[in-house]
Coordinates of C-alpha atoms in Angstrom, one line a residue:
X186 CA 0.0 0.0 0.0
X187 CA 1.2 3.4 -0.8
X188 CA 1.9 5.2 2.4
X189 CA 2.2 8.6 0.8
X190 CA -0.3 10.7 -1.2
X191 CA -0.5 14.2 -2.5
X192 CA -3.6 15.8 -1.2
X193 CA -3.3 18.6 -3.6
X194 CA -3.5 21.3 -1.0
X195 CA -1.2 22.7 1.7
X196 CA 2.6 22.5 1.6
X197 CA 3.2 18.9 0.8
X198 CA 1.9 15.3 0.8
X199 CA 0.7 13.3 3.8
X200 CA 1.8 9.9 4.8
X201 CA 0.1 7.1 6.8
X202 CA 1.8 6.6 10.1
X203 CA -0.6 4.1 11.7
X204 CA -4.2 3.3 13.0
X205 CA -5.8 4.3 16.2
X206 CA -7.7 1.9 18.5
X207 CA -10.9 2.5 16.6
X208 CA -9.3 1.4 13.3
X209 CA -9.1 4.9 11.8
X210 CA -5.9 5.8 9.8
X211 CA -3.5 8.4 11.2
X212 CA -1.7 10.7 8.8
X213 CA 1.0 13.3 9.1
X214 CA 2.6 15.8 6.7
X215 CA 5.6 14.2 5.1
X216 CA 8.2 17.0 4.8
X217 CA 6.7 20.4 4.6
X218 CA 6.0 20.7 8.4
X219 CA 9.2 19.0 9.5
X220 CA 12.7 20.5 9.7
X221 CA 15.3 19.0 7.5
X222 CA 16.9 17.1 10.3
X223 CA 13.7 15.4 11.0
X224 CA 13.6 13.7 7.7
X225 CA 13.9 10.0 7.8
X226 CA 17.4 8.7 7.3
X227 CA 17.8 7.1 4.0
X228 CA 18.0 3.4 4.2
X229 CA 16.0 3.1 7.5
X230 CA 12.5 1.6 7.6
X231 CA 9.7 3.2 9.5
X232 CA 8.5 0.8 12.2
X233 CA 5.0 -0.6 11.9
X234 CA 2.2 0.6 14.1
X235 CA 1.7 -1.6 17.2
X236 CA -1.3 -0.5 19.2
X237 CA 0.0 -2.5 22.2
X238 CA 3.6 -1.2 22.2
X239 CA 4.6 1.0 25.0
X240 CA 5.1 4.4 23.3
X241 CA 7.2 2.9 20.5
X242 CA 7.5 4.4 17.1
X243 CA 4.6 6.5 16.0
X244 CA 1.9 4.5 17.5
X245 CA -0.6 6.0 19.9
X246 CA -0.9 4.5 23.3
X247 CA -4.1 5.7 24.9
X248 CA -3.1 4.2 28.2
X249 CA 0.2 6.0 28.6
X250 CA 0.1 8.0 31.8
X251 CA 3.8 8.5 32.7
X252 CA 6.2 11.2 31.8
X253 CA 8.2 9.0 29.4
X254 CA 8.9 10.6 26.0
X255 CA 7.8 8.5 23.1
X256 CA 10.5 7.0 21.0
X257 CA 11.3 8.2 17.6
X258 CA 13.0 6.7 14.6
X259 CA 14.4 10.1 13.4
X260 CA 17.5 10.1 15.4
X261 CA 18.5 10.5 19.0
X262 CA 16.8 13.3 20.7
X263 CA 15.0 14.5 17.7
X264 CA 11.3 14.5 17.3
X265 CA 9.4 15.3 14.1
X266 CA 7.2 18.3 14.4
X267 CA 3.6 17.4 15.1
X268 CA 0.7 18.4 12.9
X269 CA -1.7 20.7 14.7
X270 CA -5.0 20.9 12.9
X271 CA -6.2 23.6 15.4
X272 CA -3.1 25.9 15.1
X273 CA -2.0 26.9 18.5
X274 CA -5.1 25.5 20.3
X275 CA -5.3 22.2 22.0
X276 CA -7.7 19.6 20.5
X277 CA -11.2 19.6 21.8
X278 CA -11.8 17.2 24.7
X279 CA -15.6 16.5 25.2
X280 CA -14.8 14.8 28.6
X281 CA -12.6 17.5 30.0
X282 CA -13.9 19.0 33.3
X283 CA -11.4 21.8 33.8
X284 CA -9.0 24.1 32.0
X285 CA -6.9 22.0 29.8
X286 CA -3.3 22.6 29.5
X287 CA -2.0 23.2 26.0
X288 CA 0.9 20.9 26.6
X289 CA -0.9 17.8 25.7
X290 CA -4.2 15.9 25.2
X291 CA -5.5 13.1 27.3
X292 CA -8.2 11.2 25.6
X293 CA -9.8 10.4 29.0
X294 CA -10.3 14.1 29.9
X295 CA -7.4 14.7 32.2
X296 CA -5.0 17.6 31.6
X297 CA -1.3 16.8 31.4
X298 CA 0.4 17.5 34.7
X299 CA 3.4 19.7 35.0
X300 CA 5.7 16.8 35.4
X301 CA 4.8 15.2 32.1
X302 CA 6.5 15.9 28.9
X303 CA 4.3 17.1 26.0
X304 CA 3.1 14.4 23.8
X305 CA 4.8 14.1 20.5
X306 CA 3.2 16.2 17.8
X307 CA 3.5 13.5 15.2
X308 CA 1.0 11.4 17.1
X309 CA -2.1 12.9 15.9
X310 CA -4.5 13.3 18.8
X311 CA -7.6 11.1 18.6
X312 CA -10.9 12.8 18.9
X313 CA -13.5 10.4 20.5
X314 CA -16.5 9.6 18.2
X315 CA -19.7 11.4 19.1
X316 CA -23.3 10.6 18.5
X317 CA -23.6 13.5 16.1
X318 CA -21.9 14.1 12.8
X319 CA -18.1 13.8 13.1
X320 CA -16.0 17.0 12.9
X321 CA -13.8 17.4 9.9
X322 CA -10.2 17.5 11.0
X323 CA -8.5 17.8 7.7
X324 CA -6.1 20.7 7.2
X325 CA -7.6 23.6 5.3
X326 CA -6.4 24.9 2.0
X327 CA -4.4 28.0 1.7
X328 CA -7.7 29.8 1.0
X329 CA -9.2 28.6 4.3
X330 CA -11.6 26.1 2.7
X331 CA -11.8 22.4 3.5
X332 CA -9.7 20.5 1.0
X333 CA -11.3 18.1 -1.4
X334 CA -11.1 14.4 -0.7
X335 CA -7.6 13.1 -1.5
X336 CA -6.9 10.4 -4.0
X337 CA -5.7 7.1 -2.9
X338 CA -3.9 4.4 -4.7
X339 CA -6.1 1.8 -3.0
X340 CA -9.7 2.4 -2.3
X341 CA -9.6 0.4 0.9
X342 CA -7.0 2.8 2.3
X343 CA -9.2 5.9 1.9
X344 CA -11.2 7.2 4.8
X345 CA -14.9 7.4 4.2
X346 CA -16.5 10.8 3.9
X347 CA -20.1 11.1 3.2
X348 CA -22.9 13.6 3.0
X349 CA -23.3 16.9 1.2
X350 CA -21.1 18.7 3.8
X351 CA -18.1 16.3 3.2
X352 CA -18.2 15.0 6.8
X353 CA -16.9 11.5 7.5
X354 CA -19.5 8.7 7.1
X355 CA -18.9 6.2 9.9
X356 CA -20.6 2.8 9.8
X357 CA -21.8 0.9 12.8
X358 CA -19.6 -2.1 12.0
X359 CA -16.5 0.2 12.6
X360 CA -17.3 0.4 16.3
X361 CA -16.5 -2.1 18.9
X362 CA -19.7 -1.5 20.8
X363 CA -22.0 -2.8 18.1
X364 CA -24.6 -4.8 20.0
X365 CA -24.9 -8.5 19.5
X366 CA -28.3 -10.1 19.0
X367 CA -30.3 -10.0 22.3
X368 CA -30.4 -13.4 23.9
X369 CA -33.8 -12.6 25.4
X370 CA -35.4 -12.2 22.0
X371 CA -36.7 -15.8 22.0
X372 CA -38.3 -15.2 25.4
X373 CA -40.0 -12.1 24.1
X374 CA -41.3 -14.1 21.1
X375 CA -42.5 -16.8 23.4
X376 CA -44.2 -14.3 25.6
X377 CA -45.9 -12.7 22.6
X378 CA -47.1 -16.1 21.5
X379 CA -48.4 -16.9 25.0
X380 CA -50.2 -13.6 25.1
X381 CA -51.7 -14.1 21.7
X382 CA -52.7 -17.7 22.5
X383 CA -54.3 -16.6 25.8
X384 CA -56.2 -13.9 24.0
X385 CA -57.4 -16.4 21.4
X386 CA -58.5 -18.8 24.2
X387 CA -60.4 -16.0 25.9
X388 CA -62.1 -15.1 22.6
X389 CA -62.9 -18.8 22.0
X390 CA -64.4 -19.1 25.5
X391 CA -66.5 -16.1 24.9
X392 CA -67.7 -17.5 21.6
X393 CA -68.6 -20.8 23.2
X394 CA -70.4 -19.0 26.1
X395 CA -72.4 -17.0 23.6
X396 CA -73.2 -20.2 21.6
X397 CA -74.4 -21.9 24.8
X398 CA -76.5 -18.9 25.8
X399 CA -78.1 -18.8 22.4
X400 CA -78.8 -22.6 22.5
X401 CA -80.3 -22.3 26.0
X402 CA -82.6 -19.5 24.8
X403 CA -83.7 -21.5 21.8
X404 CA -84.4 -24.6 24.0
X405 CA -86.4 -22.5 26.5
X406 CA -88.3 -21.0 23.7
X407 CA -89.1 -24.4 22.3
X408 CA -90.1 -25.7 25.7
X409 CA -92.4 -22.7 26.3
X410 CA -93.9 -23.1 22.8
X411 CA -94.5 -26.8 23.4
X412 CA -96.1 -26.2 26.8
X413 CA -98.4 -23.6 25.3
X414 CA -99.2 -25.9 22.5
X415 CA -100.0 -28.7 24.8
X416 CA -102.3 -26.6 26.9
X417 CA -104.0 -25.3 23.8
X418 CA -104.4 -28.9 22.5
X419 CA -105.6 -30.2 25.9
X420 CA -108.1 -27.3 26.2
X421 CA -106.5 -26.0 29.4
X422 CA -105.1 -22.7 28.2
X423 CA -106.7 -20.0 30.3
X424 CA -107.9 -16.7 28.7
X425 CA -109.4 -18.3 25.7
X426 CA -113.1 -18.3 24.9
X427 CA -115.4 -21.1 24.0
X428 CA -117.8 -21.1 21.1
X429 CA -120.7 -19.8 23.3
X430 CA -118.7 -16.6 24.1
X431 CA -118.0 -17.4 27.8
X432 CA -114.7 -18.1 29.3
X433 CA -113.8 -21.7 28.6
X434 CA -111.2 -23.9 26.9
X435 CA -109.8 -23.8 23.5
X436 CA -112.0 -26.7 22.4
X437 CA -115.6 -26.4 23.7
X438 CA -116.5 -29.1 26.2
X439 CA -119.3 -30.4 24.1
X440 CA -117.1 -30.7 21.1
X441 CA -114.4 -32.8 22.8
X442 CA -114.2 -36.3 21.6
X443 CA -114.9 -39.1 24.1
X444 CA -115.1 -42.9 24.1
X445 CA -117.6 -44.2 26.6
X446 CA -118.2 -47.7 27.8
X447 CA -120.8 -48.8 30.4
X448 CA -119.9 -51.7 32.7
X449 CA -122.4 -53.6 34.8
X450 CA -121.1 -55.6 37.7
X451 CA -123.5 -58.5 38.5
X452 CA -123.1 -60.0 41.9
X453 CA -123.9 -63.6 41.1
X454 CA -123.7 -64.6 44.8
X455 CA -126.0 -62.2 46.6
X456 CA -127.7 -60.5 43.7
X457 CA -127.8 -56.9 42.8
X458 CA -125.9 -54.8 40.3
X459 CA -123.4 -51.9 40.2
X460 CA -123.0 -49.7 37.2
X461 CA -120.3 -47.3 36.1
X462 CA -119.2 -45.5 32.9
X463 CA -115.6 -45.7 31.7
X464 CA -114.8 -42.5 29.9
X465 CA -111.7 -41.8 27.7
X466 CA -111.5 -38.1 26.7
X467 CA -109.2 -38.3 23.8
X468 CA -109.1 -34.5 23.4
X469 CA -108.0 -33.6 27.0
X470 CA -106.2 -37.0 27.6
X471 CA -108.2 -37.6 30.7
X472 CA -109.8 -40.9 31.9
X473 CA -112.7 -41.1 34.4
X474 CA -114.8 -43.7 36.0
X475 CA -118.4 -42.3 36.5
X476 CA -120.3 -44.1 39.2
X477 CA -124.1 -44.3 38.6
X478 CA -126.4 -44.9 41.5
X479 CA -129.1 -47.6 41.2
X480 CA -131.8 -45.0 42.1
X481 CA -131.1 -43.0 38.9
X482 CA -134.5 -42.5 37.2
X483 CA -134.7 -43.6 33.6
X484 CA -137.5 -43.6 31.0
X485 CA -138.7 -47.0 29.9
X486 CA -139.5 -48.0 26.4
X487 CA -143.2 -47.6 27.1
X488 CA -142.6 -44.1 28.4
X489 CA -142.9 -45.1 32.1
X490 CA -140.3 -44.1 34.6
X491 CA -138.0 -46.8 36.0
X492 CA -134.7 -47.0 37.9
X493 CA -131.3 -48.0 36.7
X494 CA -131.4 -51.1 38.8
X495 CA -134.7 -52.2 37.4
X496 CA -133.6 -51.4 33.9
X497 CA -130.4 -53.5 34.2
X498 CA -132.3 -56.5 35.6
X499 CA -135.3 -56.4 33.3
X500 CA -134.7 -54.4 30.1
X501 CA -131.4 -55.9 29.1
X502 CA -128.2 -54.2 28.2
X503 CA -129.2 -52.5 25.0
X504 CA -132.3 -51.0 26.5
X505 CA -130.4 -49.6 29.5
X506 CA -127.7 -48.1 27.2
X507 CA -130.3 -46.2 25.2
X508 CA -132.0 -45.0 28.4
X509 CA -128.7 -43.7 29.8
X510 CA -128.0 -41.9 26.5
X511 CA -131.4 -40.2 26.8
X512 CA -131.0 -39.2 30.4
X513 CA -127.3 -38.1 30.3
X514 CA -127.2 -36.8 26.7
X515 CA -124.1 -38.8 25.9
X516 CA -123.2 -41.5 23.4
X517 CA -122.2 -44.9 24.8
X518 CA -120.3 -47.1 22.4
X519 CA -120.7 -50.5 24.1
X520 CA -121.8 -52.4 27.2
X521 CA -119.5 -54.7 29.2
X522 CA -121.3 -57.1 31.5
X523 CA -118.8 -58.1 34.2
X524 CA -120.0 -60.9 36.5
X525 CA -118.2 -61.2 39.8
X526 CA -116.4 -64.5 38.8
X527 CA -114.9 -62.7 35.8
X528 CA -113.8 -59.8 37.9
X529 CA -112.1 -62.2 40.2
X530 CA -110.2 -63.8 37.3
X531 CA -109.3 -60.4 35.9
X532 CA -107.6 -59.3 39.1
X533 CA -105.7 -62.5 39.3
X534 CA -104.6 -62.2 35.7
X535 CA -103.1 -58.7 36.2
X536 CA -101.3 -59.9 39.3
X537 CA -103.4 -58.5 42.2
X538 CA -104.1 -54.9 43.0
X539 CA -103.2 -52.4 45.7
X540 CA -105.9 -50.2 47.3
X541 CA -106.4 -47.9 50.3
X542 CA -109.3 -49.7 51.8
X543 CA -111.8 -47.8 54.0
X544 CA -113.3 -50.7 56.0
X545 CA -112.8 -54.3 57.1
X546 CA -114.6 -56.7 54.9
X547 CA -115.6 -60.2 56.3
X548 CA -115.2 -63.3 54.3
X549 CA -118.5 -64.0 52.6
X550 CA -118.0 -67.7 52.7
X551 CA -117.5 -67.8 56.5
X552 CA -120.6 -67.5 58.7
X553 CA -118.8 -67.8 62.0
X554 CA -118.6 -64.7 64.1
X555 CA -115.2 -63.5 65.3
X556 CA -113.4 -64.7 62.2
X557 CA -110.7 -62.4 60.9
X558 CA -111.8 -60.2 58.1
X559 CA -110.9 -61.1 54.5
X560 CA -109.9 -57.5 53.7
X561 CA -108.3 -55.3 56.3
X562 CA -108.8 -51.5 56.5
X563 CA -105.6 -49.6 55.7
X564 CA -103.4 -48.0 53.1
X565 CA -101.7 -49.9 50.2
X566 CA -103.6 -53.2 50.9
X567 CA -102.8 -55.9 48.3
X568 CA -106.0 -57.6 47.2
X569 CA -106.3 -60.9 45.3
X570 CA -109.2 -61.6 43.0
X571 CA -111.5 -63.0 45.7
X572 CA -110.6 -60.1 48.1
X573 CA -111.2 -57.5 45.3
X574 CA -114.7 -59.0 44.6
X575 CA -115.6 -59.0 48.3
X576 CA -114.5 -55.4 48.7
X577 CA -116.2 -54.2 45.5
X578 CA -119.6 -55.6 46.5
X579 CA -119.5 -55.0 50.2
X580 CA -122.2 -52.8 51.7
X581 CA -122.4 -52.6 55.5
X582 CA -125.7 -52.5 57.3
X583 CA -127.2 -49.0 57.2
X584 CA -124.8 -47.8 54.5
X585 CA -126.1 -46.2 51.3
X586 CA -125.4 -47.7 48.0
X587 CA -123.0 -44.9 47.2
X588 CA -120.5 -46.2 49.7
X589 CA -120.5 -49.6 47.9
X590 CA -120.2 -47.8 44.5
X591 CA -117.1 -46.0 45.7
X592 CA -115.4 -49.3 46.5
X593 CA -116.4 -50.7 43.1
X594 CA -114.7 -47.6 41.5
X595 CA -111.5 -48.2 43.5
X596 CA -111.3 -51.8 42.3
X597 CA -111.8 -50.7 38.6
X598 CA -109.1 -48.1 38.8
X599 CA -106.7 -50.5 40.6
X600 CA -107.3 -53.0 37.7
X601 CA -106.5 -50.4 35.1
X602 CA -103.3 -49.5 36.8
X603 CA -102.1 -53.1 36.5
X604 CA -103.5 -53.7 33.0
X605 CA -101.0 -53.5 30.1
X606 CA -100.9 -50.3 28.1
X607 CA -100.1 -52.3 25.0
X608 CA -103.4 -53.0 23.0
X609 CA -102.2 -56.5 22.0
X610 CA -101.3 -57.6 25.5
X611 CA -104.5 -56.1 26.9
X612 CA -106.5 -58.0 24.2
X613 CA -104.9 -61.3 25.2
X614 CA -105.9 -60.6 28.8
X615 CA -109.5 -60.1 27.8
X616 CA -109.5 -63.2 25.7
X617 CA -108.1 -65.2 28.6
X618 CA -111.2 -64.4 30.6
X619 CA -113.2 -66.4 28.0
X620 CA -116.3 -64.4 28.6
X621 CA -119.0 -63.8 26.1
X622 CA -119.4 -60.1 25.4
X623 CA -122.6 -58.3 24.3
X624 CA -122.5 -57.1 20.7
X625 CA -121.2 -54.9 19.2
X626 CA -118.3 -55.1 21.7
X627 CA -115.5 -57.5 20.8
X628 CA -112.4 -58.7 22.5
X629 CA -110.2 -56.6 20.4
X630 CA -112.2 -53.4 20.9
X631 CA -112.4 -54.0 24.7
X632 CA -108.7 -54.7 24.9
X633 CA -107.7 -51.6 23.0
X634 CA -110.1 -49.5 25.1
X635 CA -108.8 -50.8 28.4
X636 CA -105.1 -50.3 27.2
X637 CA -105.7 -46.6 26.6
X638 CA -107.4 -46.2 30.0
X639 CA -104.5 -48.1 31.6
X640 CA -102.0 -45.7 30.1
X641 CA -103.9 -42.7 31.6
X642 CA -104.2 -44.4 35.0
X643 CA -100.5 -45.1 35.2
X644 CA -99.6 -41.5 34.2
X645 CA -101.9 -40.0 36.9
X646 CA -104.5 -38.7 34.4
X647 CA -107.4 -40.8 35.8
X648 CA -110.0 -40.1 38.4
X649 CA -113.3 -41.4 39.8
X650 CA -116.5 -39.4 40.1
X651 CA -119.9 -40.1 41.5
X652 CA -123.0 -38.9 39.7
X653 CA -125.2 -37.0 42.2
X654 CA -128.9 -37.7 42.0
X655 CA -131.9 -36.4 44.0
X656 CA -133.9 -38.5 46.3
X657 CA -136.4 -39.2 43.5
X658 CA -133.6 -40.3 41.2
X659 CA -133.7 -37.3 39.0
X660 CA -130.8 -34.9 38.1
X661 CA -130.5 -31.3 38.8
X662 CA -128.6 -28.8 36.7
X663 CA -126.7 -27.6 39.7
X664 CA -125.6 -31.0 41.1
X665 CA -124.9 -32.8 37.8
X666 CA -123.2 -30.2 35.6
X667 CA -119.8 -31.0 37.0
X668 CA -120.2 -34.6 35.8
X669 CA -122.7 -34.7 33.0
X670 CA -121.5 -31.6 31.2
X671 CA -117.7 -31.5 32.1
X672 CA -117.0 -35.2 32.0
X673 CA -119.6 -36.7 29.7
X674 CA -120.2 -33.6 27.6
X675 CA -123.9 -34.1 27.8
X676 CA -127.0 -32.4 29.2
X677 CA -129.1 -33.8 32.0
X678 CA -132.6 -34.9 30.8
X679 CA -134.3 -36.6 33.7
X680 CA -137.8 -37.8 33.0
X681 CA -140.4 -35.3 34.0
X682 CA -143.3 -36.7 36.0
X683 CA -145.6 -34.0 34.7
X684 CA -149.1 -34.4 36.1
X685 CA -148.7 -38.2 36.6
X686 CA -148.4 -39.4 40.2
X687 CA -145.3 -41.3 40.9
X688 CA -146.0 -44.5 42.7
X689 CA -143.2 -46.7 44.3
X690 CA -144.3 -50.3 44.7
X691 CA -142.6 -52.8 47.2
X692 CA -143.8 -56.4 47.1
X693 CA -144.4 -58.1 50.5
X694 CA -146.9 -60.7 49.3
X695 CA -144.3 -63.4 48.8
X696 CA -145.3 -63.8 45.2
X697 CA -142.8 -62.4 42.7
X698 CA -145.2 -61.8 39.9
X699 CA -147.4 -59.5 41.9
X700 CA -145.0 -56.6 41.3
X701 CA -145.3 -56.9 37.5
X702 CA -149.1 -57.2 37.7
X703 CA -149.3 -54.0 39.9
X704 CA -147.0 -52.2 37.5
X705 CA -149.3 -52.9 34.6
X706 CA -152.4 -51.8 36.5
X707 CA -150.8 -48.5 37.6
X708 CA -149.5 -47.7 34.2
X709 CA -152.9 -48.3 32.7
X710 CA -154.4 -46.0 35.4
X711 CA -152.1 -43.1 34.3
X712 CA -149.7 -43.4 37.2
X713 CA -145.9 -43.4 37.0
X714 CA -144.5 -46.7 38.3
X715 CA -141.3 -46.8 40.3
X716 CA -139.6 -50.0 41.4
X717 CA -139.3 -50.1 45.2
X718 CA -137.6 -53.4 45.4
X719 CA -138.5 -56.5 47.4
X720 CA -139.4 -56.4 51.1
X721 CA -137.4 -58.2 53.7
X722 CA -140.5 -60.3 54.6
X723 CA -144.2 -60.7 54.0
X724 CA -147.0 -58.5 55.2
X725 CA -150.6 -59.5 56.0
X726 CA -152.1 -56.3 54.9
X727 CA -151.2 -53.8 52.2
X728 CA -150.4 -50.1 52.8
X729 CA -150.7 -47.0 50.7
X730 CA -148.6 -44.2 52.2
X731 CA -148.4 -40.5 51.4
X732 CA -146.2 -37.8 52.9
X733 CA -147.9 -34.6 52.1
X734 CA -151.6 -33.9 52.8
X735 CA -151.9 -32.7 49.2
X736 CA -151.1 -36.3 48.1
X737 CA -153.8 -37.9 50.3
X738 CA -156.3 -37.9 47.4
X739 CA -153.7 -39.3 45.1
X740 CA -153.1 -42.1 47.6
X741 CA -156.8 -42.9 47.8
X742 CA -156.9 -43.1 44.0
X743 CA -153.9 -45.5 44.0
X744 CA -155.6 -47.8 46.5
X745 CA -158.8 -47.9 44.5
X746 CA -156.8 -48.7 41.3
X747 CA -155.0 -51.6 42.9
X748 CA -158.3 -52.9 44.5
X749 CA -157.2 -52.2 48.1
X750 CA -159.5 -51.0 50.8
X751 CA -159.7 -47.4 51.7
X752 CA -158.4 -48.1 55.2
X753 CA -155.0 -49.0 53.7
X754 CA -154.3 -45.4 53.0
X755 CA -152.1 -43.8 55.7
X756 CA -149.7 -41.0 56.2
X757 CA -146.0 -41.8 56.7
X758 CA -142.6 -41.8 55.0
X759 CA -142.5 -42.5 51.3
X760 CA -139.7 -43.8 49.1
X761 CA -137.3 -41.4 47.5
X762 CA -138.6 -39.9 44.3
X763 CA -142.1 -41.1 44.8
X764 CA -145.3 -39.2 45.7
X765 CA -147.0 -42.3 47.0
X766 CA -145.5 -45.6 48.3
X767 CA -147.3 -48.9 48.2
X768 CA -146.5 -52.0 50.2
X769 CA -148.3 -55.0 48.8
X770 CA -149.5 -57.5 51.5
X771 CA -151.3 -60.8 51.6
X772 CA -154.6 -59.1 51.1
X773 CA -153.7 -57.9 47.6
X774 CA -155.6 -59.7 44.9
X775 CA -154.4 -58.9 41.4
X776 CA -157.1 -58.3 38.9
X777 CA -157.7 -61.1 36.6
X778 CA -157.7 -58.7 33.6

């Protein structure tokens, strides 16, 4: 490398004498600023710059603190004149804290002490790099302007000057304090990823929460809509109006569809019957057993008034069904005659029943007193077929028939709870009974009907109701609307007596046919015949009884019609529903006509 160059300005060329600790080249004027004796001796070689040498040659030792004079290769005791870019002024020290002596420059900001020798001039003082633009230290032209950049034989030897002002352009790679890549950068990236992932998880959790909330709202809306729809379908939605304009259900009571079957329980051991209606309201999904008292007044085929008990015993099943339709304003699809042996078999087939019994029931086959009852009073009593029949037909002394009807209703509901809800299985149970059903009822129809009622009974949509009747067997609008209108969807149409006198006849003659003969005579006489049942014994004389004085004349007319003496007419208690009661005794002689 050429260590000399002609800058083209000043008094002579400059030559490279070394590099400072920052890697910057250090120049000095070759001959113009030195005396003749300071020229290098021909044949001698200038020593190379050693930054670690202790003040040897022309190198710069920034750590030199003693008073030793730097060595020189120009001869003993001779020093080359130093280049002073500032003239007579000392170089600028940004770290100096006091007045700096002009004798030398300490790059660490300390003035040279009086005991130190001035630093050699040929060691160009190093100015520390500053954060701002570097100050141009090149010697000025003779005209006072900064010289142009010198030409170098090798481009790598030239110092870098950049910018429009010609100031040095230093690059960061030239400094020893260039920062290495931060070792914590990976931790920062991991933290950013963790923060981003946590944010995404929070957003995903919020989205899932919103999704669950929306799904919950949709489910609640569907449940509410389903509940309202069910209430509307079942006719239980309040606030709606029926077709007649009053407050009612969505479907008018009369327009609800019902399947009705009448069942007659015949006590083959002691006699007597018990009647109930099995109702399946397919609109409201409600099942009901309606108990019908035997004293219910019905209209016979000939227009005469009779009772339910008499109709079942004498008029047959079809006649009784038609009479019930007339009185109750309903439509009965079939009649099921259930004798007590078949009821016993039915209970055994379904596997016994459980009831809350209201009384002790003695064994009807045991006549001994003090024997333990067949059925005990209590809750959740398990009854076999025989026990169920005894409980359903039991009527204690002095009890009304309604008490026995209530027990019969309990047994029927207990059987339905144990019956299969499957139509096929229920039909098999009915066929196993091997009973002959009255047409048009068939085994399949009865099995399917009982299966539907069994499903309602198991789900708790089943109840038992007693039809209230007056003492004369007729129905009142006030006492029967809750059953006839609401449950059966009909209208009470009890037979009206009109001007005809209602006569209840009880046979105490000991001759069974006398009752029928008396009925014919009374009907022909324009009276209304009521069945009074059989007497507990025989009577020697007949009696015609009236309760009100206004009925005394009617009682006398009845005695005359039956051929009884006038002395048989007396005041007393009459049978329920009758104006005049007749007890036929041994003195009664039926007319031969």
